[in-house]
Short mmCIF file of C-alpha atoms in Angstrom, two decimals:
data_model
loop_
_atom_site.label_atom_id
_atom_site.label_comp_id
_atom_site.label_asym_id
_atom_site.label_seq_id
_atom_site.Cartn_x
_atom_site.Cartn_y
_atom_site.Cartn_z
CA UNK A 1082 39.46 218.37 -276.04
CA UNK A 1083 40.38 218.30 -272.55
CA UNK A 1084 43.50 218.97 -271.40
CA UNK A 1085 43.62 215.99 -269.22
CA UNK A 1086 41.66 213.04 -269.84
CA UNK A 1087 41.36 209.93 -268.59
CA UNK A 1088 39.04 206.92 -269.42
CA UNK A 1089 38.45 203.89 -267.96
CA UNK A 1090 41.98 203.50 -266.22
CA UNK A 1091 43.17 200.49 -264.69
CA UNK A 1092 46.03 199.94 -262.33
CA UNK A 1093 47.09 196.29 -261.13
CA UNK A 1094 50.43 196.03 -258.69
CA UNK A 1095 50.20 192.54 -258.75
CA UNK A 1096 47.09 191.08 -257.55
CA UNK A 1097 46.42 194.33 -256.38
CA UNK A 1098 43.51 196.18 -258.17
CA UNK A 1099 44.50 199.69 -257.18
CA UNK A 1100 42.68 201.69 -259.46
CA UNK A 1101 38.53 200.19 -260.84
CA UNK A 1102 38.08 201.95 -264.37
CA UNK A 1103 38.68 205.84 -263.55
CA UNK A 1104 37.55 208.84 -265.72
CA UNK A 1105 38.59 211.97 -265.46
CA UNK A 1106 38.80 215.27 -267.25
CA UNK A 1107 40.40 218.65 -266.38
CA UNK A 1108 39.91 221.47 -268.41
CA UNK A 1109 42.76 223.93 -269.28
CA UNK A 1110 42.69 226.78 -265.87
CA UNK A 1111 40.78 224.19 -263.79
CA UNK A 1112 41.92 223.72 -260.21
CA UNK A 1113 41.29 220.06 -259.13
CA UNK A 1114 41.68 218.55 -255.80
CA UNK A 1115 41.67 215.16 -255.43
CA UNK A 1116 40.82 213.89 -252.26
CA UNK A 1117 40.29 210.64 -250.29
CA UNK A 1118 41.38 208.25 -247.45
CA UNK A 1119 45.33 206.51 -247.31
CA UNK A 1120 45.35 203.80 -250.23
CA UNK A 1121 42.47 205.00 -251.82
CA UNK A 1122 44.45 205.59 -255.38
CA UNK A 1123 44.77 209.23 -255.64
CA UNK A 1124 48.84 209.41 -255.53
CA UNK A 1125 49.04 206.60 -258.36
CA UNK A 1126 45.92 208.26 -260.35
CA UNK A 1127 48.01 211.43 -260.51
CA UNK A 1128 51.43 209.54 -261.30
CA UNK A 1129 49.52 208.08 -264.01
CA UNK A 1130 49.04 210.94 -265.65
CA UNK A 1131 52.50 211.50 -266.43
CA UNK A 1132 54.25 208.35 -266.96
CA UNK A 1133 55.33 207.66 -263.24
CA UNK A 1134 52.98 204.95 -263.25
CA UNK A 1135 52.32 202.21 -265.79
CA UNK A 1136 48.60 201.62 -266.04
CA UNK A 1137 46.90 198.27 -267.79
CA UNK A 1138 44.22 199.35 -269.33
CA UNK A 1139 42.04 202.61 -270.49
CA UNK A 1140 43.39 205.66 -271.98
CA UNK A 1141 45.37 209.08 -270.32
CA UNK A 1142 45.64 212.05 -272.69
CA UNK A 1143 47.22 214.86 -271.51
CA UNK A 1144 47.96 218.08 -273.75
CA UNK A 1145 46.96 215.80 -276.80
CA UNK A 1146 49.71 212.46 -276.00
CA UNK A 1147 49.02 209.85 -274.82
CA UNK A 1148 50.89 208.64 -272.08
CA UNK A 1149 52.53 205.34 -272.51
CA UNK A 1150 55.14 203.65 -271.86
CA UNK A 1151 57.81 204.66 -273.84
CA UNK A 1152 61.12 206.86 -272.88
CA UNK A 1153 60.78 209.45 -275.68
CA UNK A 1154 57.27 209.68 -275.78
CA UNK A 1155 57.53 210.42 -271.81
CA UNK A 1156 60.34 213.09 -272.16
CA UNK A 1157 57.99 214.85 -274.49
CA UNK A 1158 55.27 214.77 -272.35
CA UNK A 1159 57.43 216.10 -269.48
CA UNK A 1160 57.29 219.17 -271.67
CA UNK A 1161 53.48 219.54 -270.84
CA UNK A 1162 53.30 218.32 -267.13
CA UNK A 1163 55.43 219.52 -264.29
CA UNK A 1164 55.32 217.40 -260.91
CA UNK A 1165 56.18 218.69 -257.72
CA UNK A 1166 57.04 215.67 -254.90
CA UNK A 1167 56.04 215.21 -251.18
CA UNK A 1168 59.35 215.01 -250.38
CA UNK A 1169 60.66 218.38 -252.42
CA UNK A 1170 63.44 215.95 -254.59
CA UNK A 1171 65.40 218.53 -254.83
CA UNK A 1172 69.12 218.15 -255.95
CA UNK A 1173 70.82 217.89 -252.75
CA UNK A 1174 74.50 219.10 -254.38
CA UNK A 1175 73.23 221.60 -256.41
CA UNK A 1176 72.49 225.21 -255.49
CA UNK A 1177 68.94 226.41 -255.73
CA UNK A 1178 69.61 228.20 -259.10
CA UNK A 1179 71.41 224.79 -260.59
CA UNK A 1180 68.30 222.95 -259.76
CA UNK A 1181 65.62 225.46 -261.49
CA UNK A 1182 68.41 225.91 -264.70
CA UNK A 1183 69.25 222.21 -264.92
CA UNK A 1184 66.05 221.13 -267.50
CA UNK A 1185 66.14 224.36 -269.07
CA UNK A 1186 70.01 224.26 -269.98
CA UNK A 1187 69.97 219.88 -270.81
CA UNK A 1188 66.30 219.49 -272.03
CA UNK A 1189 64.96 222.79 -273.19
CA UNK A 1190 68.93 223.53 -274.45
CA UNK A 1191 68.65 227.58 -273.31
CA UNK A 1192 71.83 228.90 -272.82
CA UNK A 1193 73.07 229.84 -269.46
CA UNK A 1194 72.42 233.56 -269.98
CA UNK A 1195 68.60 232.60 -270.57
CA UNK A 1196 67.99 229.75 -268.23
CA UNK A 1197 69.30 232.14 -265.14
CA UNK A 1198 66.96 234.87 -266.08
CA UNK A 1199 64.20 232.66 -266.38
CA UNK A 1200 65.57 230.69 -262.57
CA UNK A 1201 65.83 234.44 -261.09
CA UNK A 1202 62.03 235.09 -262.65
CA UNK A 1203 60.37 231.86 -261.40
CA UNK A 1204 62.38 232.31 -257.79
CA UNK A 1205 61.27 236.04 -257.28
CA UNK A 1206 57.29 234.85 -258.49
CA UNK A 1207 57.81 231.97 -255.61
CA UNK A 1208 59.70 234.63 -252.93
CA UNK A 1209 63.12 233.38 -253.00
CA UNK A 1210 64.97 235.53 -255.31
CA UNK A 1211 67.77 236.12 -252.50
CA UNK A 1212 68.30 232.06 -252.09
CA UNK A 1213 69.36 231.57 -256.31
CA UNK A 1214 73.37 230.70 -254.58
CA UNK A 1215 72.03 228.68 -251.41
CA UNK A 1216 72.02 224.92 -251.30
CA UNK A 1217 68.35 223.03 -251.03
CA UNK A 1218 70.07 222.00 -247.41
CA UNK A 1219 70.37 225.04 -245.61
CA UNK A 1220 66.52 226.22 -246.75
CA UNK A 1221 63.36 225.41 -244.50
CA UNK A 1222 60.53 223.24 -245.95
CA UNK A 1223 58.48 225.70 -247.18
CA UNK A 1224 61.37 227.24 -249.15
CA UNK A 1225 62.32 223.56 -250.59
CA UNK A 1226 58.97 223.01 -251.49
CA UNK A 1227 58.36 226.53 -253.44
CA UNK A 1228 62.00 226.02 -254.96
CA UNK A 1229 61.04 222.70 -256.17
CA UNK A 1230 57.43 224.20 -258.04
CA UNK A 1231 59.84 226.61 -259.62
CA UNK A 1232 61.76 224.19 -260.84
CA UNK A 1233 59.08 222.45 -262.75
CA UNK A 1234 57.34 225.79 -263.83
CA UNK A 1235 60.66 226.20 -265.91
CA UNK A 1236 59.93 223.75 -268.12
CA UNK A 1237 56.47 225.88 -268.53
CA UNK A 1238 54.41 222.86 -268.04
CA UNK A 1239 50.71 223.77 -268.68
CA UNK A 1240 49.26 221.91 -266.22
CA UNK A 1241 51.02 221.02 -262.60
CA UNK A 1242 50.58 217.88 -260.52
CA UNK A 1243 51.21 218.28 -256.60
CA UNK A 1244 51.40 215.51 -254.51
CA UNK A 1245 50.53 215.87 -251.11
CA UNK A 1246 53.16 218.96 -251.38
CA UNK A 1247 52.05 220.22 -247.90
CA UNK A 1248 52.32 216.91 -246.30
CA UNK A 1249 55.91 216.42 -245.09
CA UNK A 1250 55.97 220.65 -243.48
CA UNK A 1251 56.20 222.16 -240.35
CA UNK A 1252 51.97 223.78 -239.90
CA UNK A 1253 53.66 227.23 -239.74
CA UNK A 1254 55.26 226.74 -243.46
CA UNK A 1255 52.31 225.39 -245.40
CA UNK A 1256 50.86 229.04 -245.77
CA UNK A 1257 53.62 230.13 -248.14
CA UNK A 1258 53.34 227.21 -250.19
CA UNK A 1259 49.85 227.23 -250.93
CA UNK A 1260 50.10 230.74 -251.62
CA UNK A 1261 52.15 230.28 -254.66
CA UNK A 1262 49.43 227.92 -255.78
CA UNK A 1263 47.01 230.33 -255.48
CA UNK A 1264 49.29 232.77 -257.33
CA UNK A 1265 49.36 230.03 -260.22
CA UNK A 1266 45.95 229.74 -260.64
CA UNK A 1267 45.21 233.53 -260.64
CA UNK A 1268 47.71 233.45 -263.87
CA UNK A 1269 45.60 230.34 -265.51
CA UNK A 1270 47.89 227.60 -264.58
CA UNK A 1271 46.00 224.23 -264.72
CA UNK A 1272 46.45 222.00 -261.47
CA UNK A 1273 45.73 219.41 -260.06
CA UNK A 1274 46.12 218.37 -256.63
CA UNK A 1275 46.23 215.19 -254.24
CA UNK A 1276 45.81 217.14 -250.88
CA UNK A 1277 44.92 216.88 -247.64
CA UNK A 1278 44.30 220.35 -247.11
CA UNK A 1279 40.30 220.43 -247.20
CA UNK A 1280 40.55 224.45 -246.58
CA UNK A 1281 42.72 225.00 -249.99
CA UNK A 1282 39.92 222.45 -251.98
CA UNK A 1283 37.48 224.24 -250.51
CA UNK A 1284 38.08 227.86 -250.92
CA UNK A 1285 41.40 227.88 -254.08
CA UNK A 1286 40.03 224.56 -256.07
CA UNK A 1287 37.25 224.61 -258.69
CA UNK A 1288 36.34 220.98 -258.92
CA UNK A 1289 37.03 218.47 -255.76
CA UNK A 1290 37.32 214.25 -256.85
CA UNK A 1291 36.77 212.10 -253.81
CA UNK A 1292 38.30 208.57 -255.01
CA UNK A 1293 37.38 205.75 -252.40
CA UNK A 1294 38.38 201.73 -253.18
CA UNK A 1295 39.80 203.00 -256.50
CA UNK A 1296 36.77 204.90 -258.37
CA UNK A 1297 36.08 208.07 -258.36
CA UNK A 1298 33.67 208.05 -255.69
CA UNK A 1299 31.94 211.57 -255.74
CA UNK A 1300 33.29 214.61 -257.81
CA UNK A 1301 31.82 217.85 -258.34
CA UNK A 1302 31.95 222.11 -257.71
CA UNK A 1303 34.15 222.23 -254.41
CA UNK A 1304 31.80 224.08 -252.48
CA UNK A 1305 29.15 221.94 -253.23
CA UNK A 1306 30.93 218.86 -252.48
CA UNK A 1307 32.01 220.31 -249.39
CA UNK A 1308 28.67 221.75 -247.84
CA UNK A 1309 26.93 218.83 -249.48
CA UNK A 1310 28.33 215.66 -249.70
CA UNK A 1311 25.91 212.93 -251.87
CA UNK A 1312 27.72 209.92 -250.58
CA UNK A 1313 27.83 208.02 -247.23
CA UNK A 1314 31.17 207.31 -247.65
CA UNK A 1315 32.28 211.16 -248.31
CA UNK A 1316 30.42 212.31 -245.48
CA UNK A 1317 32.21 210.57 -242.92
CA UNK A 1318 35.47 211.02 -244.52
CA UNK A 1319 35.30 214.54 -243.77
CA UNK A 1320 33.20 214.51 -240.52
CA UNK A 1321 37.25 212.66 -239.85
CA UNK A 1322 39.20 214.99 -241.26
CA UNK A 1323 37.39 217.85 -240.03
CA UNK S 713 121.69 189.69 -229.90
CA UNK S 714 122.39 192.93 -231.62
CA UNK S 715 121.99 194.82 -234.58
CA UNK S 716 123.11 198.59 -235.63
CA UNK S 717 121.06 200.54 -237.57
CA UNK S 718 122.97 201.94 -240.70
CA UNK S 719 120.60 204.29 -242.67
CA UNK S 720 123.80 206.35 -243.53
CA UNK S 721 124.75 203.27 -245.90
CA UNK S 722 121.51 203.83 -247.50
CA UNK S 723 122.70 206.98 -249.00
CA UNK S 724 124.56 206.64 -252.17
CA UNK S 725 121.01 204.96 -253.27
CA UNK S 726 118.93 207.51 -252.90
CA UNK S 727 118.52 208.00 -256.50
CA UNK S 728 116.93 204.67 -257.07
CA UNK S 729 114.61 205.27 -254.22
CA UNK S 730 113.47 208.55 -255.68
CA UNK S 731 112.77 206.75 -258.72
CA UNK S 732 110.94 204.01 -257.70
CA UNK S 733 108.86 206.51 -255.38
CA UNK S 734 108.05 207.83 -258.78
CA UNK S 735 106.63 205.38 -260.12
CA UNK S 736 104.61 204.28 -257.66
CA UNK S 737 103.26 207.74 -257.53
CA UNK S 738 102.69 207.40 -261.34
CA UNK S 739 101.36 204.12 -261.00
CA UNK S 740 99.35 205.33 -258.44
CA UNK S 741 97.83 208.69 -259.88
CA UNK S 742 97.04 206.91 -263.02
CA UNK S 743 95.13 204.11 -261.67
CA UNK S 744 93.21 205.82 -259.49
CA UNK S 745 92.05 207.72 -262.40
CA UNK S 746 91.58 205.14 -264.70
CA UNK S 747 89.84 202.51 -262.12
CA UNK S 748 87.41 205.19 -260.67
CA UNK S 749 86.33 205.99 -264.09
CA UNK S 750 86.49 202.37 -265.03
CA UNK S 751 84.21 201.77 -261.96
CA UNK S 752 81.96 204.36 -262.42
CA UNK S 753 81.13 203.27 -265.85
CA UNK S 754 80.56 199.68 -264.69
CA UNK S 755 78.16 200.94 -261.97
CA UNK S 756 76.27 202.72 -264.43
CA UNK S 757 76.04 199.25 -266.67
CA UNK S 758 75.50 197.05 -263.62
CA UNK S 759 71.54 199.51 -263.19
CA UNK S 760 71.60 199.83 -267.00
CA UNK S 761 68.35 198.42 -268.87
CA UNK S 762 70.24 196.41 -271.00
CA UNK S 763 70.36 192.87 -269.45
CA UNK S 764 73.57 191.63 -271.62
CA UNK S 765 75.39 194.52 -270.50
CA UNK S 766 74.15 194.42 -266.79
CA UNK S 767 75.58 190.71 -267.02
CA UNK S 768 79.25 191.73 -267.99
CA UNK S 769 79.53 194.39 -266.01
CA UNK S 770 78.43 192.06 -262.89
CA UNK S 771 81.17 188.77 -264.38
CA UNK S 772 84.17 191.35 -264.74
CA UNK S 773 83.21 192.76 -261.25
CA UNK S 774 82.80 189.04 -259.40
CA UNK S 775 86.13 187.96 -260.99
CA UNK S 776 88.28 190.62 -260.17
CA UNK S 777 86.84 190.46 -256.47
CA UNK S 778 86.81 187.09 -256.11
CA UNK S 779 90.58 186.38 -257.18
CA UNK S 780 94.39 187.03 -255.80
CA UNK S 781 95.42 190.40 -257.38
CA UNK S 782 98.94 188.72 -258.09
CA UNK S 783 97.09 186.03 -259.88
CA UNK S 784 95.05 189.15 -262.03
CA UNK S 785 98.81 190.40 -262.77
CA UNK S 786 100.28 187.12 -263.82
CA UNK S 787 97.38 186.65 -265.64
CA UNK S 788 97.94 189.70 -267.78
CA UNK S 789 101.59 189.70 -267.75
CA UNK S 790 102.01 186.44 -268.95
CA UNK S 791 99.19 185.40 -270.02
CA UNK S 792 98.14 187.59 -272.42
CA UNK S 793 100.81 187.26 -274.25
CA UNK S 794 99.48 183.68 -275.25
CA UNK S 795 96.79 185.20 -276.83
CA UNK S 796 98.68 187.58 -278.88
CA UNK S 797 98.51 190.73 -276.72
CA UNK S 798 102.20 191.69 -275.42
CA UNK S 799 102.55 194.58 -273.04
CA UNK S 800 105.59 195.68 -270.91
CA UNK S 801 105.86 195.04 -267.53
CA UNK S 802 104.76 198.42 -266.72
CA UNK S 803 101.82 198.61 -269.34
CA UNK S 804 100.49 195.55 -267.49
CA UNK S 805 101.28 196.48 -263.75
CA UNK S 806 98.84 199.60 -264.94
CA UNK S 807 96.43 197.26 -266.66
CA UNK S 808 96.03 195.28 -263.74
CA UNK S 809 95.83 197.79 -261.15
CA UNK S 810 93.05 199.67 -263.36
CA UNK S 811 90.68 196.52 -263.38
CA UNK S 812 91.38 195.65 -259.93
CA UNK S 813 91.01 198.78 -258.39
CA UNK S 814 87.48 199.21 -261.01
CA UNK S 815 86.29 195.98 -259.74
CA UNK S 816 86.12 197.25 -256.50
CA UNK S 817 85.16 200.92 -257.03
CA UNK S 818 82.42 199.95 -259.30
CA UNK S 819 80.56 197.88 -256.35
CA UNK S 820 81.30 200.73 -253.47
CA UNK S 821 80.02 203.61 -256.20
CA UNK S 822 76.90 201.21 -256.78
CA UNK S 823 76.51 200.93 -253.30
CA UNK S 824 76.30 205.46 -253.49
CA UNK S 825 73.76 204.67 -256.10
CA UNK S 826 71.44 202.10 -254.94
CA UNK S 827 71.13 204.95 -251.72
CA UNK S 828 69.62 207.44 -254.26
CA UNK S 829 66.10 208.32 -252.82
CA UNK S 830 63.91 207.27 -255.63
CA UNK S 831 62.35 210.18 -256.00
CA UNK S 832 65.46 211.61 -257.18
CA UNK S 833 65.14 209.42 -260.60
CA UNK S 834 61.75 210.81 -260.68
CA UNK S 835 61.95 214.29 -260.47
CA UNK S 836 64.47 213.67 -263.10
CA UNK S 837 62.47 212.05 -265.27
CA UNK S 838 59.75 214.21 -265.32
CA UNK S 839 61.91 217.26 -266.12
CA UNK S 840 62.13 215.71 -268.91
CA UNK S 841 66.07 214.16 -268.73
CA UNK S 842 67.31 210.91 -270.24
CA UNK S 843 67.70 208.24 -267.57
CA UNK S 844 71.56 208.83 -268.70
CA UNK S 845 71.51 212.53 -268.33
CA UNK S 846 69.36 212.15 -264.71
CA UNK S 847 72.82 209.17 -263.90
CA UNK S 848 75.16 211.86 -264.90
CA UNK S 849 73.80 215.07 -263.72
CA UNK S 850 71.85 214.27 -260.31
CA UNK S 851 72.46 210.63 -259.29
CA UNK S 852 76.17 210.24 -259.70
CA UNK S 853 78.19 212.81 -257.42
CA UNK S 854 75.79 212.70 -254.40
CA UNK S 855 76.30 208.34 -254.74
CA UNK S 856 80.42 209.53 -254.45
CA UNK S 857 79.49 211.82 -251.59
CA UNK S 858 77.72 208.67 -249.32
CA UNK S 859 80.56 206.38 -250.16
CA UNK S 860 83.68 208.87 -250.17
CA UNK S 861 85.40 207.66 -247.13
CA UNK S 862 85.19 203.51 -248.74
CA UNK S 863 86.41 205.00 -252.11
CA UNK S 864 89.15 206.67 -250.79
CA UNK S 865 90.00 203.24 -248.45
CA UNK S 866 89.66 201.24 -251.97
CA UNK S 867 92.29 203.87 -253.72
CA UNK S 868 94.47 203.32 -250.76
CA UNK S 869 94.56 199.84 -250.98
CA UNK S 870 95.39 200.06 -254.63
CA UNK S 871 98.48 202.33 -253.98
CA UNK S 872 99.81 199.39 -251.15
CA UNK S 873 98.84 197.12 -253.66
CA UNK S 874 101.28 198.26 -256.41
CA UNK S 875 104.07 196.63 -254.54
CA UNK S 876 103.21 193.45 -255.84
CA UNK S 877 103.67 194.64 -259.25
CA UNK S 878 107.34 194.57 -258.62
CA UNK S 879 107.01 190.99 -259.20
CA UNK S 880 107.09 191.40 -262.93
CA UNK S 881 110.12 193.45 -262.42
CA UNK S 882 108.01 197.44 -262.61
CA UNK S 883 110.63 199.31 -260.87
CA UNK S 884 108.58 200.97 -258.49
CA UNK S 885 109.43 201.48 -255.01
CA UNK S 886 109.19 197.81 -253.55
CA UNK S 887 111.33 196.67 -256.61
CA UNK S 888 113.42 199.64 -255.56
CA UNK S 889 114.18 198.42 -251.85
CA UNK S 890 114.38 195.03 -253.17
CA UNK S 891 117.25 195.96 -255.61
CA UNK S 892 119.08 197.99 -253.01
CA UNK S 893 119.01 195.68 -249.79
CA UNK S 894 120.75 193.08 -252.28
CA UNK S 895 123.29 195.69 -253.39
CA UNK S 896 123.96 196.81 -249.82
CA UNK S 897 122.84 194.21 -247.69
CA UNK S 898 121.10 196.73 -245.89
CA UNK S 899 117.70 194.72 -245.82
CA UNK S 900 116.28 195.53 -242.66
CA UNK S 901 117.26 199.27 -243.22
CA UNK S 902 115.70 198.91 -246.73
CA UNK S 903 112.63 197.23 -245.85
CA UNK S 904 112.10 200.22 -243.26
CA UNK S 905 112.42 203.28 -245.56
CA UNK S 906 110.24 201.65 -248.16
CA UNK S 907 107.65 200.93 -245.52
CA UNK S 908 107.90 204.68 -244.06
CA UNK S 909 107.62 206.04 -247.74
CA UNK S 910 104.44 203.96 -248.11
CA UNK S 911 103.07 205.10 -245.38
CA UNK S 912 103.75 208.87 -245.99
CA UNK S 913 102.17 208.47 -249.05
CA UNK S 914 99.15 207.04 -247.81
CA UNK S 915 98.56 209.65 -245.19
CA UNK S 916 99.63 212.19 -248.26
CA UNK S 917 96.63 210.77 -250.24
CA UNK S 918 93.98 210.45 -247.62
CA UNK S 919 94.72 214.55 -247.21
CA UNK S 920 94.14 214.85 -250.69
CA UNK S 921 91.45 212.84 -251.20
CA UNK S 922 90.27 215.29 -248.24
CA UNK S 923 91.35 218.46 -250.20
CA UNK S 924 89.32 217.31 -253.23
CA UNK S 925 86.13 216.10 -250.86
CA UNK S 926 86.11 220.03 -250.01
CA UNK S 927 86.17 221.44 -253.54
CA UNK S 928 83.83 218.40 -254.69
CA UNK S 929 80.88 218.26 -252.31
CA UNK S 930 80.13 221.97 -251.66
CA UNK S 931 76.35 221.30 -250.16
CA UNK S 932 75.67 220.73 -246.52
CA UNK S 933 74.93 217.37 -246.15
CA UNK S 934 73.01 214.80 -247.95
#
């Protein structure tokens, strides 16, 4: 069994048929970008996959739940899938260490002693062992965003959903980030990515999904799909992103 | 037209100012405490799932901010008592105050919360928190943080407020200048010392309320 799987999804907000019947399936290790133009699904196919986003039809399993809409059901399934935000979400008031320790200590119910050994592990893996006392406010972007994927790694999540985690930093800090990534996956973490980083698909990601009008448009091997794209509609979205 | 000052007759009753400074100051410290935790709690039940609850929470808020605070008082005072429920003076002067001052607390502190980015829920939530624990933990002190300086207005307010309470005969510090301007005739000179004392005691809070803002919101900014 896959460890994600998805079949036949269908997303309405409204009148508005956002995602047309989507499969999926990522295997446990897989790297999976999922590209595709502004409104074309991708952020709302990924926050389907852990409860973010209600869907009305068709089937997500991830580690073996399904994902529905249910509190406790979700909370277990936030055992399985970490998430790591555009926008960082980091908790403004607490330091960097209180943010990493906070699910350990309340959800995974470590004690302090444990959770800050793990938080000192997961911030030296992602470089920022000296920042455990700082506050989310006085770090760059780059540090934000690597705090914030240790944060979810705590919860040792066995498969990782970015979105767009590059998109709101400076050119100069999106190195470091993606460099953790690629640290992940050489230790068999499973992710999957909405990006817009056609490089990082390219070269770190295994499989690459183009979604376009809510389908999954064109998937396949990343380096095929990027030296030779099948569909018109692929083609020139990355003749205009290239 | 002339009039002379005479704080020196003022003197032999310092002892019931000092007492009716104390309970306002009592009055004060309690309610503060009791209405921003009162508040707080209605905040969390006005965004709370439960529709019968959300309902409440919004009636008790509406009433208490949409009626005289002297009428609240009577209300409870005397009342009450109609229905069975007999409280000193003092016991309701605190009662009242509590609600009023939650009332208005719980609308600023929902205020704080309706500011929370979404995406702080979220990350929340998919760590894996109850929507209670993600209220408690994450949501609630940065909402105080963006609202601060109205909370500390609101408590303010309260404090001036508790002068009315002398109406049902609390001996707090307006009941205090009342009692000795008709001993001594000293109104004017009365009137003045109780107004002074008020205001020391707001600028007294405001600096703790400062003090506290220090020790409470340690990160940069929001």
């Amino acid at each position: 069994m896959s460890l994600v799987s998805l079949d036949q999804v269908h997303k309405y907000y409204g009148e508005n048929h956002v995602l047309k019947g989507v499969d999926l399936k990522v295997e446990a290790g897989e790297v999976v970008s999922i590209i595709g133009r502004s409104g074309s699904g991708k952020s709302t196919l990924l926050r389907c996959m852990n409860g973010l986003e209600e869907y009305q039809k068709g089937a997500v399993i991830v580690d073996n739940q399904s994902v529905e809409n249910d509190d406790y059901k979700l909370r277990l399934l936030s055992r399985s899938v970490g998430m790591v935000f555009q926008n960082f979400n980091l908790f403004p008031h607490m330091t960097v260490g209180e943010n990493v320790m906070l699910a350990t200590k309340l959800v995974m119910k470590k004690s302090s002693a444990e959770s800050e050994m793990l938080a000192k592990e997961l911030l030296e893996k992602v470089g920022l062992a000296d920042k455990f006392s700082a506050y989310p406010g006085n770090l760059s972007g780059g540090q934000q965003q690597r705090v914030a994927i240790a944060r979810s790694l705590a919860m040792s999540p066995k498969v990782l959903l970015c979105d767009e985690i590059t998109s709101a930093l400076d050119p100069e800090l999106v190195g470091e980030v993606l460099k953790v990534l690629e640290k992940l996956k050489q230790e068999g973490m499973t992710l999957i990515l909405v990006t817009h980083e056609m490089n990082f698909a390219r070269d770190v990601g295994d499989r690459v999904v183009f979604m376009n009008q809510g389908r999954v448009w064109e998937t396949g091997q990343s380096d095929e799909v990027f030296s030779n794209p099948q569909t018109e509609e692929l083609q020139s979205f990355l003749a205009a992103v290239r | 037209m002339s009039y002379q000052l005479d704080f020196a007759g003022l003197v032999p009753y310092l002892p019931q100012f000092a007492a009716g400074l104390w309970a306002t100051i009592e009055l004060t410290v309690i309610s503060t405490l009791g209405g921003l935790l009162l508040g707080t709690l209605c905040a969390q039940g006005r965004i709370s799932k439960d529709a019968w609850l959300r309902r409440s929470c919004s009636c008790y808020i509406e009433i208490i901010r949409n009626t005289p605070f002297i009428v609240q008082l009577f209300f409870i005072f005397f009342g009450l008592p109609a229905l069975g429920l007999k409280l000193s003076a003092w016991q309701a002067g605190m009662f009242a105050m509590i609600i009023n001052l939650g009332a208005y607390s719980a609308e600023i502190i929902r205020a704080g919360i309706d500011a929370a980015p979404k995406g702080q829920w979220e990350a929340g939530q998919t760590l894996g928190l109850t929507r209670r624990q993600v209220f408690w933990h994450i949501i609630l002190l940065p909402a105080y943080q963006r609202v601060y300086p109205a909370l500390v207005s609101q408590c303010i307010i309260v404090m001036l407020g508790s002068a009315v309470v002398s109406q049902i005969s609390v001996e707090e510090l307006t009941f205090s200048a009342n009692f000795v301007q008709s001993r001594s005739f000293l109104s004017f000179e009365s009137y003045m010392v109780a107004a002074l004392v008020y205001l020391l005691l707001a600028i007294l809070m405001r600096q703790t309320f400062a003090l506290i803002k220090r020790f409470a919101f340690k990160n940069p900014s929001l």
